Amino acid sequence: MQERIIQFLKESDGYISGEEISHRLKMSRAAIWKHMQELRAQGYEIAAVPHLGYQLVASPDKLLGFEIQSDLNTKIIGKKIIVLETVTSTMDEAFRLGMENCPEGTVVCAEAQSKGRGRLGRVWSSPKSRGLYFSFVLRPSLPLNQLAQLTLMSAVALAEAIENISDLKPLIKWPNDILLGNHKLAGILTELRAESDQVKFVVVGIGLNVNASAHQLPSGSSSLKIGAGHSFDRAKVFQAILRSLEKWYVKLLHDEFDLVMDEWKRRSATLKKRVRITDPAGIIEGEAIDLDEDGALLIRKDNGIVIKKTAGDVFLLR
Ligand code: BTN
């Protein structure tokens, strides 16, 4: 019910009378007043003026499931959204949901993570309410060796969504970092549950720095706020990302991975650059010449030999 009240307040241009809300929601004015008190307790600033009614002055900087879901219009990703306060990692929560057979596309996000994790055992710093930290469950019928497609597709969707809601032009650093200039804005982590070579489900986790200031982030990081010079409504950013993820995931389901690849290459910060890549096998230097259909990076070493890398960390040299 509170969702409908917020919706009325948001839609109305100026004040909306208690009488009108009570008429439209078929509820007493005393009950409306009680809901207004509860909404204020949740952080909504609602002005009340006798004879005029109520007006929404400010919304809390808090992710609310119904706000994210309203007008989202996706069919898979975000059909179910769970918003939590502080968790260890949304990856753990999504795994639990995946094991409980949650519907495909279920999203779990949190205001903060006490043990946010990144690739290669790194920590993902998650300052409270300053970013978007979420994971979603997919059940694609892809063989294990093609699962990198999901990471590439997520990177494309994330970069596109950021471009749609801002003037920023993020690029993708192989395999899945989203960069603003040479600072990291977002990261993607893909984990899976498989049984005897069969993929049961995949969890994709996304961490995006939204309204964090430089002192709240590890060095070398950026945020939408740092890049654009103003804060963002996290619910709106979230919606844009979920819509874009749906768009690109549907392309994957329709066997259109070539479109994902084209878009990844167009947004790449890595291809045609001289790179150094480290992994447990050692260090390789050369030119990043292409991406193959498994998402591996092809590097031409100075002696002309082309090496295929499926994992590791890339440093852009020039
Ligand atoms: C990386 O760049 O190394 C990947 C970072 C992924 C971070 C996100 S935040 C939401 C989800 N929960 C986690 O613990 N990690 C991912």
Short mmCIF file of N, CA, C and O in Angstrom, two decimals, residues 214-305:
data_model
loop_
_atom_site.label_atom_id
_atom_site.label_comp_id
_atom_site.label_asym_id
_atom_site.label_seq_id
_atom_site.Cartn_x
_atom_site.Cartn_y
_atom_site.Cartn_z
N ALA A 214 36.22 9.69 -3.50
CA ALA A 214 37.52 9.02 -3.65
C ALA A 214 38.02 8.43 -2.33
O ALA A 214 38.54 7.32 -2.29
N HIS A 215 37.82 9.17 -1.22
CA HIS A 215 38.37 8.68 0.06
C HIS A 215 37.64 7.43 0.56
O HIS A 215 38.12 6.76 1.47
N GLN A 216 36.49 7.11 -0.03
CA GLN A 216 35.75 5.91 0.41
C GLN A 216 36.11 4.68 -0.43
O GLN A 216 35.58 3.60 -0.20
N LEU A 217 36.98 4.87 -1.42
CA LEU A 217 37.28 3.78 -2.36
C LEU A 217 38.77 3.44 -2.34
O LEU A 217 39.60 4.30 -2.02
N PRO A 218 39.10 2.22 -2.74
CA PRO A 218 40.53 1.89 -2.87
C PRO A 218 41.17 2.75 -3.95
O PRO A 218 40.47 3.19 -4.87
N SER A 219 42.49 2.97 -3.86
CA SER A 219 43.11 3.83 -4.87
C SER A 219 43.00 3.14 -6.24
O SER A 219 42.93 1.92 -6.33
N GLY A 220 42.92 3.96 -7.27
CA GLY A 220 42.75 3.41 -8.62
C GLY A 220 41.30 3.17 -8.97
O GLY A 220 41.00 2.65 -10.04
N SER A 221 40.37 3.54 -8.05
CA SER A 221 38.95 3.33 -8.33
C SER A 221 38.28 4.66 -8.67
O SER A 221 38.76 5.72 -8.29
N SER A 222 37.14 4.55 -9.33
CA SER A 222 36.33 5.74 -9.59
C SER A 222 34.89 5.41 -9.25
O SER A 222 34.57 4.28 -8.87
N SER A 223 34.02 6.41 -9.38
CA SER A 223 32.58 6.18 -9.17
C SER A 223 31.84 7.04 -10.19
O SER A 223 32.43 7.95 -10.80
N LEU A 224 30.56 6.76 -10.35
CA LEU A 224 29.77 7.59 -11.28
C LEU A 224 29.82 9.05 -10.82
O LEU A 224 29.94 9.96 -11.62
N LYS A 225 29.74 9.23 -9.49
CA LYS A 225 29.74 10.60 -8.95
C LYS A 225 31.07 11.31 -9.24
O LYS A 225 31.08 12.47 -9.66
N ILE A 226 32.16 10.60 -9.05
CA ILE A 226 33.48 11.21 -9.32
C ILE A 226 33.57 11.56 -10.81
O ILE A 226 33.98 12.65 -11.19
N GLY A 227 33.12 10.64 -11.65
CA GLY A 227 33.24 10.85 -13.09
C GLY A 227 32.33 11.94 -13.61
O GLY A 227 32.72 12.74 -14.46
N ALA A 228 31.08 11.98 -13.09
CA ALA A 228 30.10 12.92 -13.66
C ALA A 228 30.03 14.23 -12.89
O ALA A 228 29.48 15.22 -13.38
N GLY A 229 30.53 14.22 -11.65
CA GLY A 229 30.50 15.45 -10.85
C GLY A 229 29.16 15.67 -10.15
O GLY A 229 28.91 16.75 -9.64
N HIS A 230 28.31 14.68 -10.14
CA HIS A 230 27.06 14.80 -9.37
C HIS A 230 26.61 13.41 -8.91
O HIS A 230 27.08 12.39 -9.43
N SER A 231 25.68 13.40 -7.92
CA SER A 231 25.20 12.11 -7.40
C SER A 231 24.14 11.52 -8.32
O SER A 231 23.56 12.24 -9.15
N PHE A 232 23.91 10.25 -8.16
CA PHE A 232 22.91 9.54 -8.98
C PHE A 232 21.86 8.88 -8.09
O PHE A 232 22.17 8.50 -6.96
N ASP A 233 20.66 8.76 -8.62
CA ASP A 233 19.60 8.02 -7.95
C ASP A 233 19.90 6.54 -8.19
O ASP A 233 19.80 6.05 -9.32
N ARG A 234 20.27 5.83 -7.12
CA ARG A 234 20.74 4.46 -7.32
C ARG A 234 19.66 3.54 -7.88
O ARG A 234 19.94 2.61 -8.62
N ALA A 235 18.39 3.82 -7.49
CA ALA A 235 17.31 2.95 -8.00
C ALA A 235 17.21 3.07 -9.53
O ALA A 235 17.02 2.09 -10.24
N LYS A 236 17.38 4.30 -10.02
CA LYS A 236 17.29 4.52 -11.48
C LYS A 236 18.47 3.85 -12.20
O LYS A 236 18.31 3.26 -13.27
N VAL A 237 19.65 3.97 -11.59
CA VAL A 237 20.83 3.34 -12.19
C VAL A 237 20.62 1.82 -12.23
O VAL A 237 20.87 1.15 -13.24
N PHE A 238 20.10 1.31 -11.13
CA PHE A 238 19.86 -0.14 -11.01
C PHE A 238 18.89 -0.59 -12.12
O PHE A 238 19.12 -1.59 -12.80
N GLN A 239 17.82 0.16 -12.27
CA GLN A 239 16.82 -0.22 -13.30
C GLN A 239 17.46 -0.25 -14.68
O GLN A 239 17.23 -1.17 -15.46
N ALA A 240 18.26 0.78 -14.97
CA ALA A 240 18.90 0.83 -16.30
C ALA A 240 19.78 -0.40 -16.50
O ALA A 240 19.81 -1.00 -17.59
N ILE A 241 20.49 -0.80 -15.45
CA ILE A 241 21.39 -1.97 -15.58
C ILE A 241 20.57 -3.25 -15.79
O ILE A 241 20.87 -4.07 -16.66
N LEU A 242 19.51 -3.40 -15.01
CA LEU A 242 18.71 -4.64 -15.13
C LEU A 242 18.08 -4.73 -16.52
O LEU A 242 18.05 -5.80 -17.13
N ARG A 243 17.62 -3.60 -17.04
CA ARG A 243 17.00 -3.62 -18.38
C ARG A 243 18.03 -4.00 -19.44
O ARG A 243 17.78 -4.76 -20.36
N SER A 244 19.23 -3.42 -19.28
CA SER A 244 20.26 -3.69 -20.26
C SER A 244 20.74 -5.15 -20.16
O SER A 244 20.99 -5.81 -21.17
N LEU A 245 20.83 -5.65 -18.93
CA LEU A 245 21.22 -7.07 -18.75
C LEU A 245 20.20 -7.97 -19.43
O LEU A 245 20.55 -8.93 -20.10
N GLU A 246 18.95 -7.64 -19.26
CA GLU A 246 17.89 -8.46 -19.89
C GLU A 246 18.04 -8.45 -21.41
O GLU A 246 18.01 -9.48 -22.08
N LYS A 247 18.23 -7.23 -21.95
CA LYS A 247 18.35 -7.09 -23.41
C LYS A 247 19.47 -7.98 -23.95
O LYS A 247 19.29 -8.72 -24.92
N TRP A 248 20.63 -7.93 -23.29
CA TRP A 248 21.78 -8.68 -23.82
C TRP A 248 21.70 -10.16 -23.50
O TRP A 248 22.17 -10.99 -24.27
N TYR A 249 21.05 -10.49 -22.37
CA TYR A 249 20.90 -11.91 -22.05
C TYR A 249 19.96 -12.58 -23.06
O TYR A 249 20.21 -13.70 -23.51
N VAL A 250 18.92 -11.87 -23.43
CA VAL A 250 17.98 -12.42 -24.42
C VAL A 250 18.71 -12.67 -25.74
O VAL A 250 18.49 -13.67 -26.42
N LYS A 251 19.64 -11.78 -26.09
CA LYS A 251 20.42 -12.00 -27.32
C LYS A 251 21.21 -13.31 -27.20
O LYS A 251 21.28 -14.09 -28.14
N LEU A 252 21.82 -13.52 -26.03
CA LEU A 252 22.56 -14.78 -25.83
C LEU A 252 21.64 -15.98 -25.99
O LEU A 252 21.98 -16.97 -26.64
N LEU A 253 20.45 -15.88 -25.39
CA LEU A 253 19.51 -17.00 -25.48
C LEU A 253 19.08 -17.26 -26.91
O LEU A 253 18.72 -18.37 -27.28
N HIS A 254 19.12 -16.20 -27.74
CA HIS A 254 18.75 -16.35 -29.16
C HIS A 254 19.96 -16.63 -30.05
O HIS A 254 19.92 -16.33 -31.25
N ASP A 255 21.04 -17.13 -29.42
CA ASP A 255 22.24 -17.49 -30.18
C ASP A 255 22.87 -16.31 -30.90
O ASP A 255 23.39 -16.44 -32.01
N GLU A 256 22.76 -15.12 -30.29
CA GLU A 256 23.34 -13.94 -30.94
C GLU A 256 24.58 -13.46 -30.19
O GLU A 256 24.77 -12.26 -29.99
N PHE A 257 25.42 -14.40 -29.81
CA PHE A 257 26.63 -14.03 -29.08
C PHE A 257 27.55 -13.17 -29.93
O PHE A 257 28.30 -12.35 -29.41
N ASP A 258 27.46 -13.34 -31.26
CA ASP A 258 28.32 -12.52 -32.13
C ASP A 258 28.03 -11.02 -31.92
O ASP A 258 28.93 -10.20 -31.96
N LEU A 259 26.75 -10.68 -31.63
CA LEU A 259 26.42 -9.27 -31.38
C LEU A 259 27.06 -8.80 -30.07
O LEU A 259 27.52 -7.66 -29.96
N VAL A 260 27.08 -9.69 -29.09
CA VAL A 260 27.70 -9.35 -27.80
C VAL A 260 29.20 -9.10 -28.02
O VAL A 260 29.77 -8.12 -27.54
N MET A 261 29.81 -10.00 -28.80
CA MET A 261 31.26 -9.87 -29.07
C MET A 261 31.56 -8.54 -29.77
O MET A 261 32.50 -7.84 -29.40
N ASP A 262 30.74 -8.22 -30.79
CA ASP A 262 30.97 -6.97 -31.53
C ASP A 262 30.93 -5.78 -30.58
O ASP A 262 31.76 -4.88 -30.64
N GLU A 263 29.91 -5.81 -29.72
CA GLU A 263 29.72 -4.68 -28.80
C GLU A 263 30.86 -4.66 -27.77
O GLU A 263 31.35 -3.59 -27.40
N TRP A 264 31.28 -5.82 -27.32
CA TRP A 264 32.39 -5.89 -26.35
C TRP A 264 33.64 -5.27 -26.99
O TRP A 264 34.34 -4.46 -26.38
N LYS A 265 33.89 -5.65 -28.25
CA LYS A 265 35.10 -5.16 -28.93
C LYS A 265 35.03 -3.64 -29.13
O LYS A 265 36.00 -2.93 -28.99
N ARG A 266 33.82 -3.16 -29.46
CA ARG A 266 33.64 -1.72 -29.68
C ARG A 266 33.94 -0.93 -28.40
O ARG A 266 34.41 0.19 -28.44
N ARG A 267 33.66 -1.55 -27.25
CA ARG A 267 33.83 -0.85 -25.98
C ARG A 267 35.12 -1.26 -25.26
O ARG A 267 35.31 -0.96 -24.08
N SER A 268 35.99 -1.95 -25.97
CA SER A 268 37.17 -2.50 -25.30
C SER A 268 38.26 -1.46 -25.06
O SER A 268 38.61 -0.68 -25.94
N ALA A 269 38.82 -1.51 -23.84
CA ALA A 269 39.97 -0.66 -23.52
C ALA A 269 41.25 -1.45 -23.75
O ALA A 269 42.35 -0.92 -23.60
N THR A 270 41.12 -2.73 -24.10
CA THR A 270 42.28 -3.64 -24.12
C THR A 270 42.78 -3.93 -25.53
O THR A 270 44.00 -3.98 -25.76
N LEU A 271 41.82 -4.14 -26.48
CA LEU A 271 42.24 -4.56 -27.81
C LEU A 271 43.08 -3.49 -28.50
O LEU A 271 42.85 -2.30 -28.31
N LYS A 272 44.03 -3.92 -29.26
CA LYS A 272 44.96 -3.06 -30.01
C LYS A 272 45.92 -2.31 -29.09
O LYS A 272 46.57 -1.36 -29.48
N LYS A 273 45.98 -2.73 -27.82
CA LYS A 273 46.90 -2.09 -26.87
C LYS A 273 48.03 -3.05 -26.56
O LYS A 273 47.88 -4.27 -26.64
N ARG A 274 49.14 -2.47 -26.16
CA ARG A 274 50.23 -3.30 -25.66
C ARG A 274 49.90 -3.64 -24.21
O ARG A 274 49.54 -2.74 -23.43
N VAL A 275 49.95 -4.92 -23.87
CA VAL A 275 49.53 -5.33 -22.54
C VAL A 275 50.57 -6.23 -21.89
O VAL A 275 51.38 -6.87 -22.56
N ARG A 276 50.50 -6.26 -20.58
CA ARG A 276 51.26 -7.25 -19.82
C ARG A 276 50.24 -8.05 -19.04
O ARG A 276 49.33 -7.47 -18.43
N ILE A 277 50.32 -9.35 -19.11
CA ILE A 277 49.34 -10.16 -18.40
C ILE A 277 50.06 -11.11 -17.46
O ILE A 277 51.05 -11.74 -17.82
N THR A 278 49.55 -11.15 -16.21
CA THR A 278 50.19 -12.02 -15.22
C THR A 278 49.21 -13.12 -14.84
O THR A 278 48.01 -12.88 -14.73
N ASP A 279 49.70 -14.27 -14.67
CA ASP A 279 48.91 -15.36 -14.09
C ASP A 279 49.90 -16.32 -13.45
O ASP A 279 51.11 -16.07 -13.50
N PRO A 280 49.40 -17.39 -12.81
CA PRO A 280 50.34 -18.25 -12.09
C PRO A 280 51.46 -18.78 -13.00
O PRO A 280 52.56 -19.09 -12.54
N ALA A 281 51.22 -18.84 -14.32
CA ALA A 281 52.24 -19.40 -15.22
C ALA A 281 53.34 -18.38 -15.55
O ALA A 281 54.33 -18.73 -16.18
N GLY A 282 53.14 -17.13 -15.18
CA GLY A 282 54.19 -16.14 -15.45
C GLY A 282 53.64 -14.88 -16.09
O GLY A 282 52.44 -14.61 -16.05
N ILE A 283 54.57 -14.11 -16.69
CA ILE A 283 54.19 -12.81 -17.26
C ILE A 283 54.37 -12.86 -18.77
O ILE A 283 55.38 -13.34 -19.27
N ILE A 284 53.38 -12.35 -19.49
CA ILE A 284 53.48 -12.29 -20.95
C ILE A 284 53.27 -10.84 -21.37
O ILE A 284 52.41 -10.14 -20.81
N GLU A 285 54.05 -10.39 -22.35
CA GLU A 285 53.86 -9.04 -22.87
C GLU A 285 53.64 -9.10 -24.36
O GLU A 285 54.23 -9.95 -25.04
N GLY A 286 52.81 -8.23 -24.89
CA GLY A 286 52.59 -8.21 -26.33
C GLY A 286 51.40 -7.34 -26.67
O GLY A 286 50.93 -6.56 -25.82
N GLU A 287 50.88 -7.50 -27.91
CA GLU A 287 49.73 -6.70 -28.31
C GLU A 287 48.46 -7.54 -28.21
O GLU A 287 48.41 -8.68 -28.70
N ALA A 288 47.42 -6.98 -27.55
CA ALA A 288 46.14 -7.69 -27.45
C ALA A 288 45.47 -7.54 -28.81
O ALA A 288 45.07 -6.43 -29.18
N ILE A 289 45.36 -8.64 -29.56
CA ILE A 289 44.88 -8.48 -30.94
C ILE A 289 43.41 -8.85 -31.12
O ILE A 289 42.75 -8.31 -31.98
N ASP A 290 42.90 -9.74 -30.28
CA ASP A 290 41.50 -10.12 -30.50
C ASP A 290 40.96 -10.89 -29.30
O ASP A 290 41.71 -11.23 -28.38
N LEU A 291 39.67 -11.15 -29.39
CA LEU A 291 38.98 -11.94 -28.38
C LEU A 291 38.43 -13.14 -29.13
O LEU A 291 37.90 -12.97 -30.24
N ASP A 292 38.54 -14.35 -28.60
CA ASP A 292 37.91 -15.46 -29.34
C ASP A 292 36.53 -15.75 -28.76
O ASP A 292 36.12 -15.14 -27.77
N GLU A 293 35.81 -16.70 -29.39
CA GLU A 293 34.40 -16.84 -28.98
C GLU A 293 34.21 -17.44 -27.59
O GLU A 293 33.11 -17.43 -27.07
N ASP A 294 35.30 -17.93 -26.99
CA ASP A 294 35.17 -18.38 -25.59
C ASP A 294 35.51 -17.25 -24.63
O ASP A 294 35.61 -17.48 -23.42
N GLY A 295 35.76 -16.07 -25.17
CA GLY A 295 36.07 -14.94 -24.29
C GLY A 295 37.56 -14.85 -23.95
O GLY A 295 37.97 -14.04 -23.12
N ALA A 296 38.38 -15.70 -24.58
CA ALA A 296 39.82 -15.67 -24.29
C ALA A 296 40.46 -14.50 -25.05
O ALA A 296 40.02 -14.14 -26.14
N LEU A 297 41.53 -13.96 -24.46
CA LEU A 297 42.24 -12.84 -25.08
C LEU A 297 43.42 -13.39 -25.89
O LEU A 297 44.18 -14.24 -25.40
N LEU A 298 43.55 -12.91 -27.12
CA LEU A 298 44.66 -13.36 -27.96
C LEU A 298 45.73 -12.27 -27.93
O LEU A 298 45.46 -11.11 -28.26
N ILE A 299 46.95 -12.67 -27.54
CA ILE A 299 48.05 -11.70 -27.43
C ILE A 299 49.16 -12.11 -28.38
O ILE A 299 49.62 -13.27 -28.35
N ARG A 300 49.59 -11.16 -29.24
CA ARG A 300 50.73 -11.46 -30.12
C ARG A 300 52.00 -10.98 -29.44
O ARG A 300 52.17 -9.77 -29.19
N LYS A 301 52.85 -11.94 -29.14
CA LYS A 301 54.11 -11.58 -28.47
C LYS A 301 55.06 -10.95 -29.50
O LYS A 301 54.83 -11.02 -30.70
N ASP A 302 56.14 -10.35 -29.01
CA ASP A 302 57.05 -9.64 -29.92
C ASP A 302 57.69 -10.59 -30.93
O ASP A 302 58.07 -10.18 -32.02
N ASN A 303 57.77 -11.89 -30.59
CA ASN A 303 58.34 -12.85 -31.55
C ASN A 303 57.29 -13.36 -32.54
O ASN A 303 57.53 -14.29 -33.30
N GLY A 304 56.07 -12.77 -32.51
CA GLY A 304 55.04 -13.12 -33.49
C GLY A 304 54.12 -14.24 -33.05
O GLY A 304 53.06 -14.46 -33.66
N ILE A 305 54.49 -14.94 -32.00
CA ILE A 305 53.65 -16.07 -31.56
C ILE A 305 52.40 -15.52 -30.85
O ILE A 305 52.48 -14.59 -30.04
#
